[in-house]
PDB file of C-alpha atoms in Angstrom:
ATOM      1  CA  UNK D   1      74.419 101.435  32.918  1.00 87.00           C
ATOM      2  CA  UNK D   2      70.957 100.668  34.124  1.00 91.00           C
ATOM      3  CA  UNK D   3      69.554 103.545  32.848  1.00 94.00           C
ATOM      4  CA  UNK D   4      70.331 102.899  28.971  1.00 93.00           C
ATOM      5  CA  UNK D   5      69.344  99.075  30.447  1.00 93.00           C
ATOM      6  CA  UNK D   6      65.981  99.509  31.311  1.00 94.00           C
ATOM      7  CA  UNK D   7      65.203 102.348  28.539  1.00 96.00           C
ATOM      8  CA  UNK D   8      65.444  99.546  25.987  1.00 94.00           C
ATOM      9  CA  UNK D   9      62.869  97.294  28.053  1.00 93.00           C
ATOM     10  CA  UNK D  10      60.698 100.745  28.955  1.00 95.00           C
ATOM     11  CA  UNK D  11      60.494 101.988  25.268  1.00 97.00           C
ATOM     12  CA  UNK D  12      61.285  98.927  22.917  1.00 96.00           C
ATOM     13  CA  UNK D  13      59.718 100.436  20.220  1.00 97.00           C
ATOM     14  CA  UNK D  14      61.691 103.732  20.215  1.00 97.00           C
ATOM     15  CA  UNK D  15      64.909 101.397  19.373  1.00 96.00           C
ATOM     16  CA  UNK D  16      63.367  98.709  17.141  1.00 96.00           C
ATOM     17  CA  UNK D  17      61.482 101.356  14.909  1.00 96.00           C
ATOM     18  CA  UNK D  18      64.966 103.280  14.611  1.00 95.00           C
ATOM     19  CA  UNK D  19      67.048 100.736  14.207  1.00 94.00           C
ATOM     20  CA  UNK D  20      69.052 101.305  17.607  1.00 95.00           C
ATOM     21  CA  UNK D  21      70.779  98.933  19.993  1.00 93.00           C
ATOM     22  CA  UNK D  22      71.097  99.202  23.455  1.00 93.00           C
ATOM     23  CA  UNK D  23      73.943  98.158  24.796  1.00 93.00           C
ATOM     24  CA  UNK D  24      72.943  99.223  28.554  1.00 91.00           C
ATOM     25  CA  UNK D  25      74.120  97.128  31.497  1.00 91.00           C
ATOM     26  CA  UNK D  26      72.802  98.013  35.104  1.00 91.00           C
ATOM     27  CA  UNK D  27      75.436  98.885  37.952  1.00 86.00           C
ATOM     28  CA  UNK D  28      78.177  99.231  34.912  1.00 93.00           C
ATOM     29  CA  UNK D  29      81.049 101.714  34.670  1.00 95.00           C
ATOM     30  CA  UNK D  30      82.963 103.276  31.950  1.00 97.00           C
ATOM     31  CA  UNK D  31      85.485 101.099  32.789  1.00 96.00           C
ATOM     32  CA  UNK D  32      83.106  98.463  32.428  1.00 96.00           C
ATOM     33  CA  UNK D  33      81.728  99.823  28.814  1.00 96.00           C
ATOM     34  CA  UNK D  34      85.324 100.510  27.589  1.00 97.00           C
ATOM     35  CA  UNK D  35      86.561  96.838  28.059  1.00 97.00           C
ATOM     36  CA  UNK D  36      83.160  95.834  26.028  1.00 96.00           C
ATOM     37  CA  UNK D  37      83.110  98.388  23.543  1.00 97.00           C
ATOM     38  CA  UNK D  38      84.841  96.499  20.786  1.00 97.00           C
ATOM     39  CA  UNK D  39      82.537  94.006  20.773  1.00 96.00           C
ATOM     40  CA  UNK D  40      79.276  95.962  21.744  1.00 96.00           C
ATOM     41  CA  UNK D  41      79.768  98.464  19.284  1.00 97.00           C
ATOM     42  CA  UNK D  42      82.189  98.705  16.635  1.00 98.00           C
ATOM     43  CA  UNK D  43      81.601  94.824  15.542  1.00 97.00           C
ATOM     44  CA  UNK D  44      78.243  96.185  14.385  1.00 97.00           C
ATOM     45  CA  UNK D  45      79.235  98.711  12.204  1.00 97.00           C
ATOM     46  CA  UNK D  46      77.120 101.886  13.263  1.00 97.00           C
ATOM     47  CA  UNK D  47      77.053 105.062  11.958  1.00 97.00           C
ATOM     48  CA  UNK D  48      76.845 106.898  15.642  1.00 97.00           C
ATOM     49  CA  UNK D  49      77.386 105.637  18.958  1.00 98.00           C
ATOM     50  CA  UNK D  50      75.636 107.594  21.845  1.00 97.00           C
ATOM     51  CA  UNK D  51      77.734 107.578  24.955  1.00 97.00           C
ATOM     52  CA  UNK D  52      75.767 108.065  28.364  1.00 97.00           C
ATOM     53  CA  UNK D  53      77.865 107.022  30.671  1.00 96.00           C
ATOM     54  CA  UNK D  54      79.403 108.165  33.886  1.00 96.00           C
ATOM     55  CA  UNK D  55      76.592 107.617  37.407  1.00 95.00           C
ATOM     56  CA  UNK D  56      77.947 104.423  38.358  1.00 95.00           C
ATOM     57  CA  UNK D  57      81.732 106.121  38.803  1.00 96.00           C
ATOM     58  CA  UNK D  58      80.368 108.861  40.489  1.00 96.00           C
ATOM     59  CA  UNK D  59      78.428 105.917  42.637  1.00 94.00           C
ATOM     60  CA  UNK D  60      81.657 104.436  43.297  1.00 94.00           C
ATOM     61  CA  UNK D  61      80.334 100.983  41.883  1.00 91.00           C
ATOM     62  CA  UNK D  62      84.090  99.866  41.072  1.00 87.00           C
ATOM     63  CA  UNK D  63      85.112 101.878  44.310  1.00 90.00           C
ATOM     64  CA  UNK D  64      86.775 105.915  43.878  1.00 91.00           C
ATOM     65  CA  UNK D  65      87.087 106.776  40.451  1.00 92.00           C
ATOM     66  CA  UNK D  66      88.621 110.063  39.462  1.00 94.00           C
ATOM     67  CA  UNK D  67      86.607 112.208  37.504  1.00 95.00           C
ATOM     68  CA  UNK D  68      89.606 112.188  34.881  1.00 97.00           C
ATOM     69  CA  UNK D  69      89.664 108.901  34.626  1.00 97.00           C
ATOM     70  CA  UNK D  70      85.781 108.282  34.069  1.00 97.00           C
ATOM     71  CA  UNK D  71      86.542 110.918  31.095  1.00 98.00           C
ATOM     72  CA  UNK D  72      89.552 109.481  29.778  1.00 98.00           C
ATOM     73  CA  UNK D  73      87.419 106.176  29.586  1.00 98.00           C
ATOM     74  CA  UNK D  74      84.815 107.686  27.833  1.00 98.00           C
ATOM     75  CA  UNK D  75      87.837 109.697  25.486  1.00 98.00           C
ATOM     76  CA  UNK D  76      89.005 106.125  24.980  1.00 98.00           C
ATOM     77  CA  UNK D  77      85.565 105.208  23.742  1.00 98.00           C
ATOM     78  CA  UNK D  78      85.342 108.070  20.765  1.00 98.00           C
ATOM     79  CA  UNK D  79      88.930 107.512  19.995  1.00 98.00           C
ATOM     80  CA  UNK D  80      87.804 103.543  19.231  1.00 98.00           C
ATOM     81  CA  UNK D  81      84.856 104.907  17.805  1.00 98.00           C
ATOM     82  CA  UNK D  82      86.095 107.384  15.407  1.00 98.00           C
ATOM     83  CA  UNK D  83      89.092 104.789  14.251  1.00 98.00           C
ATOM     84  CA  UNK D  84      86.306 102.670  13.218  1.00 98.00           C
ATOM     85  CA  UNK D  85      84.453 105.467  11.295  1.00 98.00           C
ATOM     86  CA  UNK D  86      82.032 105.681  13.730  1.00 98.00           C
ATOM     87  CA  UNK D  87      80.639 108.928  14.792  1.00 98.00           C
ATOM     88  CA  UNK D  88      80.170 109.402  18.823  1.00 98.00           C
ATOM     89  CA  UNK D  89      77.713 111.439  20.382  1.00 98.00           C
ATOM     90  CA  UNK D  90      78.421 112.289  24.106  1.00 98.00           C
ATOM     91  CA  UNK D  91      75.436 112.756  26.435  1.00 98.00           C
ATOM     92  CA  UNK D  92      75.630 114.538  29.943  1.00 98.00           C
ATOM     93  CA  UNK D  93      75.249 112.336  33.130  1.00 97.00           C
ATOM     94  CA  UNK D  94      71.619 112.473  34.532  1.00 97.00           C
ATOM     95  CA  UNK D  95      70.965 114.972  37.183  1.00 97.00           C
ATOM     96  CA  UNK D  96      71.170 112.854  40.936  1.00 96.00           C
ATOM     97  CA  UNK D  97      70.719 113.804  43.844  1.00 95.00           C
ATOM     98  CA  UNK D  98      71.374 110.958  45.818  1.00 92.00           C
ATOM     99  CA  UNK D  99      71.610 107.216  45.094  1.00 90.00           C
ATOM    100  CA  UNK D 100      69.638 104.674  47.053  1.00 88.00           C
ATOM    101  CA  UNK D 101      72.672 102.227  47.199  1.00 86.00           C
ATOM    102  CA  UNK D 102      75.014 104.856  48.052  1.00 89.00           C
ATOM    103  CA  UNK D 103      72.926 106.711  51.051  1.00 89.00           C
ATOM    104  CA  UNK D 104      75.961 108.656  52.027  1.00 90.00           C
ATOM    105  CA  UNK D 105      76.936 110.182  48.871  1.00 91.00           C
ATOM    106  CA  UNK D 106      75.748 113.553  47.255  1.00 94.00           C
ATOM    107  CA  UNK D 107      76.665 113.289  43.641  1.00 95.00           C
ATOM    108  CA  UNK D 108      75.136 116.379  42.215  1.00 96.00           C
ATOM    109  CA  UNK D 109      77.964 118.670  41.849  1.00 96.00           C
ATOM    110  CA  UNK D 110      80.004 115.042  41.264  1.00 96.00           C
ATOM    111  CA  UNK D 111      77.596 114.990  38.331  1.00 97.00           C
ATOM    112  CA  UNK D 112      77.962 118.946  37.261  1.00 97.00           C
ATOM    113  CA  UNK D 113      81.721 118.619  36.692  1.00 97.00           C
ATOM    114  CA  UNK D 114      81.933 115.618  34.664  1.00 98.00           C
ATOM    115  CA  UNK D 115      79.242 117.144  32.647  1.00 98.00           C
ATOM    116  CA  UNK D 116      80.982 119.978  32.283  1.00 98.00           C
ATOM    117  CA  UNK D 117      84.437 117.935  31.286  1.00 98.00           C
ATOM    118  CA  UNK D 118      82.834 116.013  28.722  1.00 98.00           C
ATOM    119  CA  UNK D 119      81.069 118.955  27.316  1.00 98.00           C
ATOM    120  CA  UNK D 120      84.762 120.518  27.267  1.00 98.00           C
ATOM    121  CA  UNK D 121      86.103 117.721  25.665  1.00 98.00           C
ATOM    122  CA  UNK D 122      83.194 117.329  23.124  1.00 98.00           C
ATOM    123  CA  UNK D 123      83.501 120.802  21.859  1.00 98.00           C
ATOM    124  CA  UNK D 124      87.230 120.389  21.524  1.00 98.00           C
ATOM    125  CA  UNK D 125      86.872 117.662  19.498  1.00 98.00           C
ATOM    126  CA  UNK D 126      83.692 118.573  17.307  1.00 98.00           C
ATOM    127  CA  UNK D 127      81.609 115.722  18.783  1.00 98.00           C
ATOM    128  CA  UNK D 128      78.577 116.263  19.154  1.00 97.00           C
ATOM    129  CA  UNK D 129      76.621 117.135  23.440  1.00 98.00           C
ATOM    130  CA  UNK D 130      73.554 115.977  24.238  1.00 98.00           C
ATOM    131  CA  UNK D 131      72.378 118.112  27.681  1.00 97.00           C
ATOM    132  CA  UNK D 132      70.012 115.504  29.492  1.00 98.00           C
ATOM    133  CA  UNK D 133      70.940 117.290  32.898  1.00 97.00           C
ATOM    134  CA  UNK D 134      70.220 120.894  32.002  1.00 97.00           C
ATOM    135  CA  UNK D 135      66.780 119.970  30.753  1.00 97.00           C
ATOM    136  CA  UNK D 136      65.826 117.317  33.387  1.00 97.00           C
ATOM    137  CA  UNK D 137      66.970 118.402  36.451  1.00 97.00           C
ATOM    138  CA  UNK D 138      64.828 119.962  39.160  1.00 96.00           C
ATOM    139  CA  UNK D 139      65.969 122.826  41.696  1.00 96.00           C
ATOM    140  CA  UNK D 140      68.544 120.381  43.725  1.00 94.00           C
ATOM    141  CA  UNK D 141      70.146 119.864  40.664  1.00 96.00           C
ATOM    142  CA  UNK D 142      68.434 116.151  40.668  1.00 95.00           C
ATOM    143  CA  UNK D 143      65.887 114.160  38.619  1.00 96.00           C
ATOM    144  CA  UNK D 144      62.484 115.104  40.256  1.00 96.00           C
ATOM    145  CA  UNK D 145      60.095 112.543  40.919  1.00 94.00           C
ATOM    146  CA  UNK D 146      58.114 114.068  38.401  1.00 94.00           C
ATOM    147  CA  UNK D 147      60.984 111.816  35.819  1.00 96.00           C
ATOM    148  CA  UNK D 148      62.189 109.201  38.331  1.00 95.00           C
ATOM    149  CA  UNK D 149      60.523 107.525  41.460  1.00 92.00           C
ATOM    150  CA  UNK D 150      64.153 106.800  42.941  1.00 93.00           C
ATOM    151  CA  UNK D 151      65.874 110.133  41.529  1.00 90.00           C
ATOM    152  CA  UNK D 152      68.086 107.935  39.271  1.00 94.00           C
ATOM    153  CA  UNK D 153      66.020 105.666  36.789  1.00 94.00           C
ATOM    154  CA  UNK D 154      63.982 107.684  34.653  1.00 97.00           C
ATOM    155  CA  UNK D 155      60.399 106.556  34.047  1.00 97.00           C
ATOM    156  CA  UNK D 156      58.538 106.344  31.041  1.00 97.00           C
ATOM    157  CA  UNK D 157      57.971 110.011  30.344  1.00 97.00           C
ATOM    158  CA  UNK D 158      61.374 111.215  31.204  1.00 97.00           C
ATOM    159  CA  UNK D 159      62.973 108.616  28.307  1.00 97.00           C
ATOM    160  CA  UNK D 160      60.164 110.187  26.053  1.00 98.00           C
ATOM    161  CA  UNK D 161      61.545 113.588  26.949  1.00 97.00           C
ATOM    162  CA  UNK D 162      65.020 111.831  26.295  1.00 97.00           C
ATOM    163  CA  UNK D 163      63.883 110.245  22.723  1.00 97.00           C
ATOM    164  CA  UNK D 164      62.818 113.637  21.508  1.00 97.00           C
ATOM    165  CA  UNK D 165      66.457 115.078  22.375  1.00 97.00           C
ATOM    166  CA  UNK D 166      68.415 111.989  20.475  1.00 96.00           C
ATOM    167  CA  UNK D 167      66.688 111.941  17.658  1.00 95.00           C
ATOM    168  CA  UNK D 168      67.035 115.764  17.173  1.00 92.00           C
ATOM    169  CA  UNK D 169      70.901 114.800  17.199  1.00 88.00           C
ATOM    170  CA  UNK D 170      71.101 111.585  14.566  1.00 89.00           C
TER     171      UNK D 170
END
C-alpha cells in the first residue's frame, strides 16, 4: 500500500544499504498484493518477506472486505512464501483513526481486530509479529500527528521509529 510506497521514496537509503525491496503500491489491497506476489516476491528469491498489509481493506478501496478474508489473503501470502523457502514476517496494520478518502469511516477498532487476527495466526504458525500499532499509536488508538500529518502516512521519523523495529526482526 502507500505506506510501504512512499517509505521506499522517504528513506531510500534504509532499503538500498540493506539490501531490501519495496514492493509498496499506494491505494492497494491484499487482494491486490496476493495476485502480485509471485512475481513481486518469490521470483527474487528472498530470505524474508515482511507483510504490512491490511488499511486499504479496512478503507474499503476494493469496496467491503471481511476481515477474514483480508487475513486469509495475507495467510495465502505466507503459505506462497514458505513453499518457496521464504520466511514471512507479519506486521500489524498502522494505528488510524480516520482516513481522508473515507470521511465516514472509523477504522480504529477495524484496525485492532485484524491486528489481533494476524497476531493469532502468526503465533499459531511460528511466524514471526512485528507490533507497529502498539508502539505508534496515540490515545484514539490512531497515528498522532506527531508520526503522520494525515493520521495514515507516516512521516520521516515515524518510518525511522519503524526501521529500528524491522531490523530488530531480520
Amino acid at each position: 500500500d502507500s505506506i510501504t510506497d512512499f517509505w521506499v521514496n522517504a528513506d531510500p537509503e534504509f532499503f538500498t544499504s540493506n539490501n531490501f525491496l519495496g514492493r509498496g503500491i499506494s491505494g492497494q489491497t491484499t487482494s491486490h498484493m496476493l495476485v502480485r506476489f509471485r512475481r513481486d516476491v518469490v521470483d527474487h528469491k528472498p530470505e524474508y518477506v515482511v507483510i504490512l498489509a491490511g488499511t486499504n481493506d479496512i478503507a474499503k478501496n476494493l469496496g467491503d472486505i471481511a476481515p477474514e478474508n483480508s487475513l486469509g489473503n495475507i495467510i495465502s501470502m505466507c503459505e506462497i512464501a514458505k513453499a518457496n523457502k521464504i520466511k514471512p514476517v507479519l506486521c500489524s496494520v498502522l494505528p488510524a483513526a480516520a482516513y481522508g478518502w473515507r470521511p465516514a469511516l472509523k477504522p480504529a477498532e477495524d484496525i485492532m481486530r485484524l491486528n489481533e487476527m494476524i497476531k493469532d495466526y502468526a503465533k499459531e504458525s511460528r511466524i514471526q509479529y512485528v507490533d507497529y500499532h502498539s508502539v505508534l499509536k496515540d490515545e484514539n488508538n490512531g497515528l498522532p500527528k506527531l508520526h503522520a500529518d494525515d493520521g495514515v502516512h507516516p512521516n520521516i521519523d515515524c518510518y525511522k521509529i519503524m526501521e529500528k523495529i524491522i531490523v530488530e526482526y531480520l
